[in-house]
PDB file of C-alpha atoms and ligand atoms in Angstrom:
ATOM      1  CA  UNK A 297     184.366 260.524  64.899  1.00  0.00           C
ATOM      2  CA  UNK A 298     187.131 258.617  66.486  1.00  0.00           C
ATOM      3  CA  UNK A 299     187.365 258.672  70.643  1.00  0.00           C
ATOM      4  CA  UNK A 300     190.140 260.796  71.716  1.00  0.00           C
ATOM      5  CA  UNK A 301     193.564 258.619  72.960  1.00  0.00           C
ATOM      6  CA  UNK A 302     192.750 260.082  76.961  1.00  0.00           C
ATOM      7  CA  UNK A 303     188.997 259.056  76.595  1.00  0.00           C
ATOM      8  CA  UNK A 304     190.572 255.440  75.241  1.00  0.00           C
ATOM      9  CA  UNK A 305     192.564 254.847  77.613  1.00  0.00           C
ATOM     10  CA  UNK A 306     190.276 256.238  80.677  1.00  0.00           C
ATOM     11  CA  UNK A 307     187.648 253.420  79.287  1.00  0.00           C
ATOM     12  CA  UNK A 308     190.663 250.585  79.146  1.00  0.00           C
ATOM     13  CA  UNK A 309     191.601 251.218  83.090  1.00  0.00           C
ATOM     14  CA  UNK A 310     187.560 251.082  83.995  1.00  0.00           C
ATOM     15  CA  UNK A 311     187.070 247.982  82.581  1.00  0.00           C
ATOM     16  CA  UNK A 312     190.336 246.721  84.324  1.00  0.00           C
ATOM     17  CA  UNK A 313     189.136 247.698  86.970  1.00  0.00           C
ATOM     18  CA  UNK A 314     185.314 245.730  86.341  1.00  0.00           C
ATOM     19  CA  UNK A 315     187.649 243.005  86.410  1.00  0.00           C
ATOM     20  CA  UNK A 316     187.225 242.780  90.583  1.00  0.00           C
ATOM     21  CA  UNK A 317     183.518 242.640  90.499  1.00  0.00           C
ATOM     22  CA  UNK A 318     182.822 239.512  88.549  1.00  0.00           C
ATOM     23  CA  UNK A 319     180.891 236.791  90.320  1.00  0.00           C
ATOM     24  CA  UNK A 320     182.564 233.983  88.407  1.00  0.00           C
ATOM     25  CA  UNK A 321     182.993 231.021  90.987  1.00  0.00           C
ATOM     26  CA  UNK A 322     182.495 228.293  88.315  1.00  0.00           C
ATOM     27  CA  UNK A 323     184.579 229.314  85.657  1.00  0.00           C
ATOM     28  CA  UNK A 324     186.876 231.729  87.389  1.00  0.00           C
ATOM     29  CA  UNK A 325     187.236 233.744  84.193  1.00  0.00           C
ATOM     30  CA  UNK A 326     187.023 237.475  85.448  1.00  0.00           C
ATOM     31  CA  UNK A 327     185.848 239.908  82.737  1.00  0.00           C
ATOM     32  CA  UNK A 328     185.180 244.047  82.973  1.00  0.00           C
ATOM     33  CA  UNK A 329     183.334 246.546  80.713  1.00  0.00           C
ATOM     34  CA  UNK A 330     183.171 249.974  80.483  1.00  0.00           C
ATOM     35  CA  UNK A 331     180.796 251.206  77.615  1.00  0.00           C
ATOM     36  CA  UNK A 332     181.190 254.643  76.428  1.00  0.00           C
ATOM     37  CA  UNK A 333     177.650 256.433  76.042  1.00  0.00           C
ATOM     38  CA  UNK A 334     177.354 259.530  73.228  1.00  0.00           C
ATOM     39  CA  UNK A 335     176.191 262.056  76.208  1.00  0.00           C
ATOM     40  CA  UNK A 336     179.851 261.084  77.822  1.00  0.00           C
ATOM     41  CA  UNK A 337     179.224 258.984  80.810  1.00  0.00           C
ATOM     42  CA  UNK A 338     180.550 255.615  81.374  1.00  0.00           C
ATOM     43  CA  UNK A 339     178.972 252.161  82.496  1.00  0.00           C
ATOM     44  CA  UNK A 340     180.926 249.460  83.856  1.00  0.00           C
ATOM     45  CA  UNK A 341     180.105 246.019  83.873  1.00  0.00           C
ATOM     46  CA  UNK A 342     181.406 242.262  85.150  1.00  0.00           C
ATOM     47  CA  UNK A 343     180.315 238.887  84.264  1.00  0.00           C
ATOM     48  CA  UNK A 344     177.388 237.488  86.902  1.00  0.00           C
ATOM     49  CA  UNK A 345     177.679 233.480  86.794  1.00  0.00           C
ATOM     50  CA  UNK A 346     174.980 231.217  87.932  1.00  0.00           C
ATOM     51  CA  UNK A 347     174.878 227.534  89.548  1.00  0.00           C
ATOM     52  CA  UNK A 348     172.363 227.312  86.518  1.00  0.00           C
ATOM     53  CA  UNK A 349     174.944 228.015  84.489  1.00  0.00           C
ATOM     54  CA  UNK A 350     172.675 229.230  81.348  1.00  0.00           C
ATOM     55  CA  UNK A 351     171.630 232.208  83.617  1.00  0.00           C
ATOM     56  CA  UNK A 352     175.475 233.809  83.503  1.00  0.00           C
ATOM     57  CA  UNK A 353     175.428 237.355  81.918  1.00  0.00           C
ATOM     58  CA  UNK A 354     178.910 238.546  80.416  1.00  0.00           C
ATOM     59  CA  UNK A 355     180.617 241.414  81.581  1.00  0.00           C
ATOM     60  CA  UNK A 356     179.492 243.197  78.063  1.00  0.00           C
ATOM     61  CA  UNK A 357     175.956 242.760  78.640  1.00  0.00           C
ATOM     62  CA  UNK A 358     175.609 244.058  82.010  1.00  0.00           C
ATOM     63  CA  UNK A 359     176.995 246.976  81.041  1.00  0.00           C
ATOM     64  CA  UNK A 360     174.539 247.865  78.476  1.00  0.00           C
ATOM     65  CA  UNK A 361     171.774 246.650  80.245  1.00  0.00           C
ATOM     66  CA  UNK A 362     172.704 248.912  83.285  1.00  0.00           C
ATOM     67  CA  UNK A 363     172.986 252.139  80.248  1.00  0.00           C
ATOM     68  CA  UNK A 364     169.777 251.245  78.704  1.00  0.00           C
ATOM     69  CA  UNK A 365     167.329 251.300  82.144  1.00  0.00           C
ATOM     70  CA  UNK A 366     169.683 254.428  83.017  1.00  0.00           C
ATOM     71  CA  UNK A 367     168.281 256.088  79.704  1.00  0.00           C
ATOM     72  CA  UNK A 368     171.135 255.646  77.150  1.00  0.00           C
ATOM     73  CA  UNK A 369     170.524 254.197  73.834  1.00  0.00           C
ATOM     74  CA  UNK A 370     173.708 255.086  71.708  1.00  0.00           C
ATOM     75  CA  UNK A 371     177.283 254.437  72.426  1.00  0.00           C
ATOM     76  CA  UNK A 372     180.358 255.311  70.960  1.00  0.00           C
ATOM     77  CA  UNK A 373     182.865 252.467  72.489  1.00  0.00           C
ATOM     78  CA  UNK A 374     183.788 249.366  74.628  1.00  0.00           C
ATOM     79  CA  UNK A 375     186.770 247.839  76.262  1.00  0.00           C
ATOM     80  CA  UNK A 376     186.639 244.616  77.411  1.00  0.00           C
ATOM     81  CA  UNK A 377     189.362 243.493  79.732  1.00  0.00           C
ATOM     82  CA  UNK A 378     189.954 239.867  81.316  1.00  0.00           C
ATOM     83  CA  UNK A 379     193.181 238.655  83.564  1.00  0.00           C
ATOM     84  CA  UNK A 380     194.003 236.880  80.405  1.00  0.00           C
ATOM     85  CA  UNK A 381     197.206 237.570  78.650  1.00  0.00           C
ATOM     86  CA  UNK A 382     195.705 237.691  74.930  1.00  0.00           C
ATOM     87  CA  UNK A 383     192.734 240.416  74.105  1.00  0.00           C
ATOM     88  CA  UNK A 384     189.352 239.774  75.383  1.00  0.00           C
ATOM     89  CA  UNK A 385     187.337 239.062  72.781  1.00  0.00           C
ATOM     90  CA  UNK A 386     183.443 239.641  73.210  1.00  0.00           C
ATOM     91  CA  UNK A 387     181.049 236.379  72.616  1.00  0.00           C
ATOM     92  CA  UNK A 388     178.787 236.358  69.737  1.00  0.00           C
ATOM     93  CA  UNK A 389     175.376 237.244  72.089  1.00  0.00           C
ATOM     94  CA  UNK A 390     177.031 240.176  73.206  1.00  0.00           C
ATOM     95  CA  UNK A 391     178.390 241.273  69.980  1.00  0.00           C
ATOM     96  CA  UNK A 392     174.551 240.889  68.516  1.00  0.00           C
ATOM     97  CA  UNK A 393     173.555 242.903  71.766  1.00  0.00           C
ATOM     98  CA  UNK A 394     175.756 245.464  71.184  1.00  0.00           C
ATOM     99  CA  UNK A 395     175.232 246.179  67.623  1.00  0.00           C
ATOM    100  CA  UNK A 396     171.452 247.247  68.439  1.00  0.00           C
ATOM    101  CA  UNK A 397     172.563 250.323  70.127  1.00  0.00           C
ATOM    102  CA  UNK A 398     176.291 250.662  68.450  1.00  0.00           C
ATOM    103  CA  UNK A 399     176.910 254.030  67.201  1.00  0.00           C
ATOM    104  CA  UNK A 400     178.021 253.659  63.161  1.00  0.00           C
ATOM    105  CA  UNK A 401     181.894 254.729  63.809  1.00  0.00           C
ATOM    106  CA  UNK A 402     181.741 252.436  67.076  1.00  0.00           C
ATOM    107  CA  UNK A 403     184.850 251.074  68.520  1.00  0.00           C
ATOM    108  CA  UNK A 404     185.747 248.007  70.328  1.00  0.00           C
ATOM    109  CA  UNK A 405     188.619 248.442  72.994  1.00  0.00           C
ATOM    110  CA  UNK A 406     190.076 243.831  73.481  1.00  0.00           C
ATOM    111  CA  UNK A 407     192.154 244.535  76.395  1.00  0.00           C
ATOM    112  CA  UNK A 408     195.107 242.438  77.507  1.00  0.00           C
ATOM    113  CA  UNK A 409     195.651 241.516  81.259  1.00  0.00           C
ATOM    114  CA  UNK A 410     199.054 244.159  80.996  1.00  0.00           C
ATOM    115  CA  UNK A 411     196.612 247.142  79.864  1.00  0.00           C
ATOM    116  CA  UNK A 412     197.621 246.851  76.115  1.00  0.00           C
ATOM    117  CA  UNK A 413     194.340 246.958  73.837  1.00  0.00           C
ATOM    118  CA  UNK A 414     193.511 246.095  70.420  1.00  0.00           C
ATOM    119  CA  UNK A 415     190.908 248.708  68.606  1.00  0.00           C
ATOM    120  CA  UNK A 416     188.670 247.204  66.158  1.00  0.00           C
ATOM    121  CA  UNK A 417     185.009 248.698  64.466  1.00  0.00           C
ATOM    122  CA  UNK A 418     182.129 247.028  64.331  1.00  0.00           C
ATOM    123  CA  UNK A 419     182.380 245.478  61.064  1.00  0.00           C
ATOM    124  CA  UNK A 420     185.334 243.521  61.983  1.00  0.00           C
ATOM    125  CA  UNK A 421     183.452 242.359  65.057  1.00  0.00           C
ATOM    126  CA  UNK A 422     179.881 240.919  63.542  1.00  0.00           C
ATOM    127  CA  UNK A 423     180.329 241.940  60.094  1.00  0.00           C
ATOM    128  CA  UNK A 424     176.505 240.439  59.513  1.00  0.00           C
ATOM    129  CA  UNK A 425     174.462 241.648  62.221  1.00  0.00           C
ATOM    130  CA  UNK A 426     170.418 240.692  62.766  1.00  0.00           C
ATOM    131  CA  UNK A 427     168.398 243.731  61.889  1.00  0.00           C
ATOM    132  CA  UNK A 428     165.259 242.523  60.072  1.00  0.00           C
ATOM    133  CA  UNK A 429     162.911 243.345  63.003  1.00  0.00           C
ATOM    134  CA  UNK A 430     165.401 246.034  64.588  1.00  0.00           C
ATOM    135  CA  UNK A 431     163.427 249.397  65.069  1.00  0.00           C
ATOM    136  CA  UNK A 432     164.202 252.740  64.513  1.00  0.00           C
TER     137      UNK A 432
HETATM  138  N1  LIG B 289     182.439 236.216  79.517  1.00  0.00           N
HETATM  139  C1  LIG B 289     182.227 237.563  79.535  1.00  0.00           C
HETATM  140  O1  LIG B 289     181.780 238.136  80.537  1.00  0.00           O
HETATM  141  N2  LIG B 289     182.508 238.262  78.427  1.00  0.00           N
HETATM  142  C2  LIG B 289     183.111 237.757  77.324  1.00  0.00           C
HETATM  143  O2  LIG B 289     183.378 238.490  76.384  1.00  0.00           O
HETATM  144  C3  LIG B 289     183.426 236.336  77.248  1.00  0.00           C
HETATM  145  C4  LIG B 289     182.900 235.494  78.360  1.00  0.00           C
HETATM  146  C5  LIG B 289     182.202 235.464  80.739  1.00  0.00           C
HETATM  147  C6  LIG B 289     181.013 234.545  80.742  1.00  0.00           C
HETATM  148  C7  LIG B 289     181.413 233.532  81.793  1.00  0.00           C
HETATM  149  O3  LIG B 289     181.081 234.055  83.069  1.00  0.00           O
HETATM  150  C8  LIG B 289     182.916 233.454  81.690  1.00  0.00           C
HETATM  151  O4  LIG B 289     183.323 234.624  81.005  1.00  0.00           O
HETATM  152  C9  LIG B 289     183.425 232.228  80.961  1.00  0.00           C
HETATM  153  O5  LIG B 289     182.802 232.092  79.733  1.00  0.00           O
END
């Protein structure tokens, strides 16, 4: 079941707004989340960048980490929004995160620094996910 277009575009301005809480002083690419949980409540999320830069966690990530220790284990959407003209596209660790707790009809929100978004499933995203040791 499809998001309805007020829910979509509620989720698009949070993770605009996510934007303003990166910590990105080394790359000084700003990225927001906001991940849509199946109860109905929303997690945002920024990217956290380290001097060690290895230790960075995306925008994407800290959102579902932050929905997982609050309880929530299924989700129904993401946008992803940087101050980038083009879509933001999610990296491939985050895409393999999300997939683990992606709801089967979930949708990915690529948001464009002027609020226009891009709306693409799952299979477009990581069309061959790791599952062999995923449980139930
Ligand atoms: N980044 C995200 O937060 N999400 C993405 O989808 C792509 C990349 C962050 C990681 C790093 O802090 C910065 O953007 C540059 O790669």
């Amino acid at each position: 079941m499809a998001i309805d277009p007020t829910r979509e575009r509620d989720l698009v301005a949070q993770a605009l707004a996510a934007r303003d809480a990166a910590y990105a002083p080394y790359s000084g690419f700003r990225v927001g989340a906001a991940l849509l949980a199946d109860d109905g409540s929303v997690f945002t999320g920024c990217n956290v960048e380290n001097a060690s830069f290895g230790a960075t966690n995306c925008a994407e990530r800290t959102a579902v980490f932050k929905a997982v220790s609050e309880g929530r284990r299924s989700f129904a959407a993401i946008a992803i929004a940087s101050y980038d003209a083009a879509p933001c596209v999610p990296c491939g660790i985050c895409r393999q995160v999300l997939v683990e707790f992606a709801r089967p009809d979930f949708v990915y929100l690529l948001v464009a620094a002027d609020g226009s978004y891009e709306r693409h499933p799952t299979e477009e995203i990581l069309p061959h996910p790791f599952r062999a040791l995923e449980k139930g």
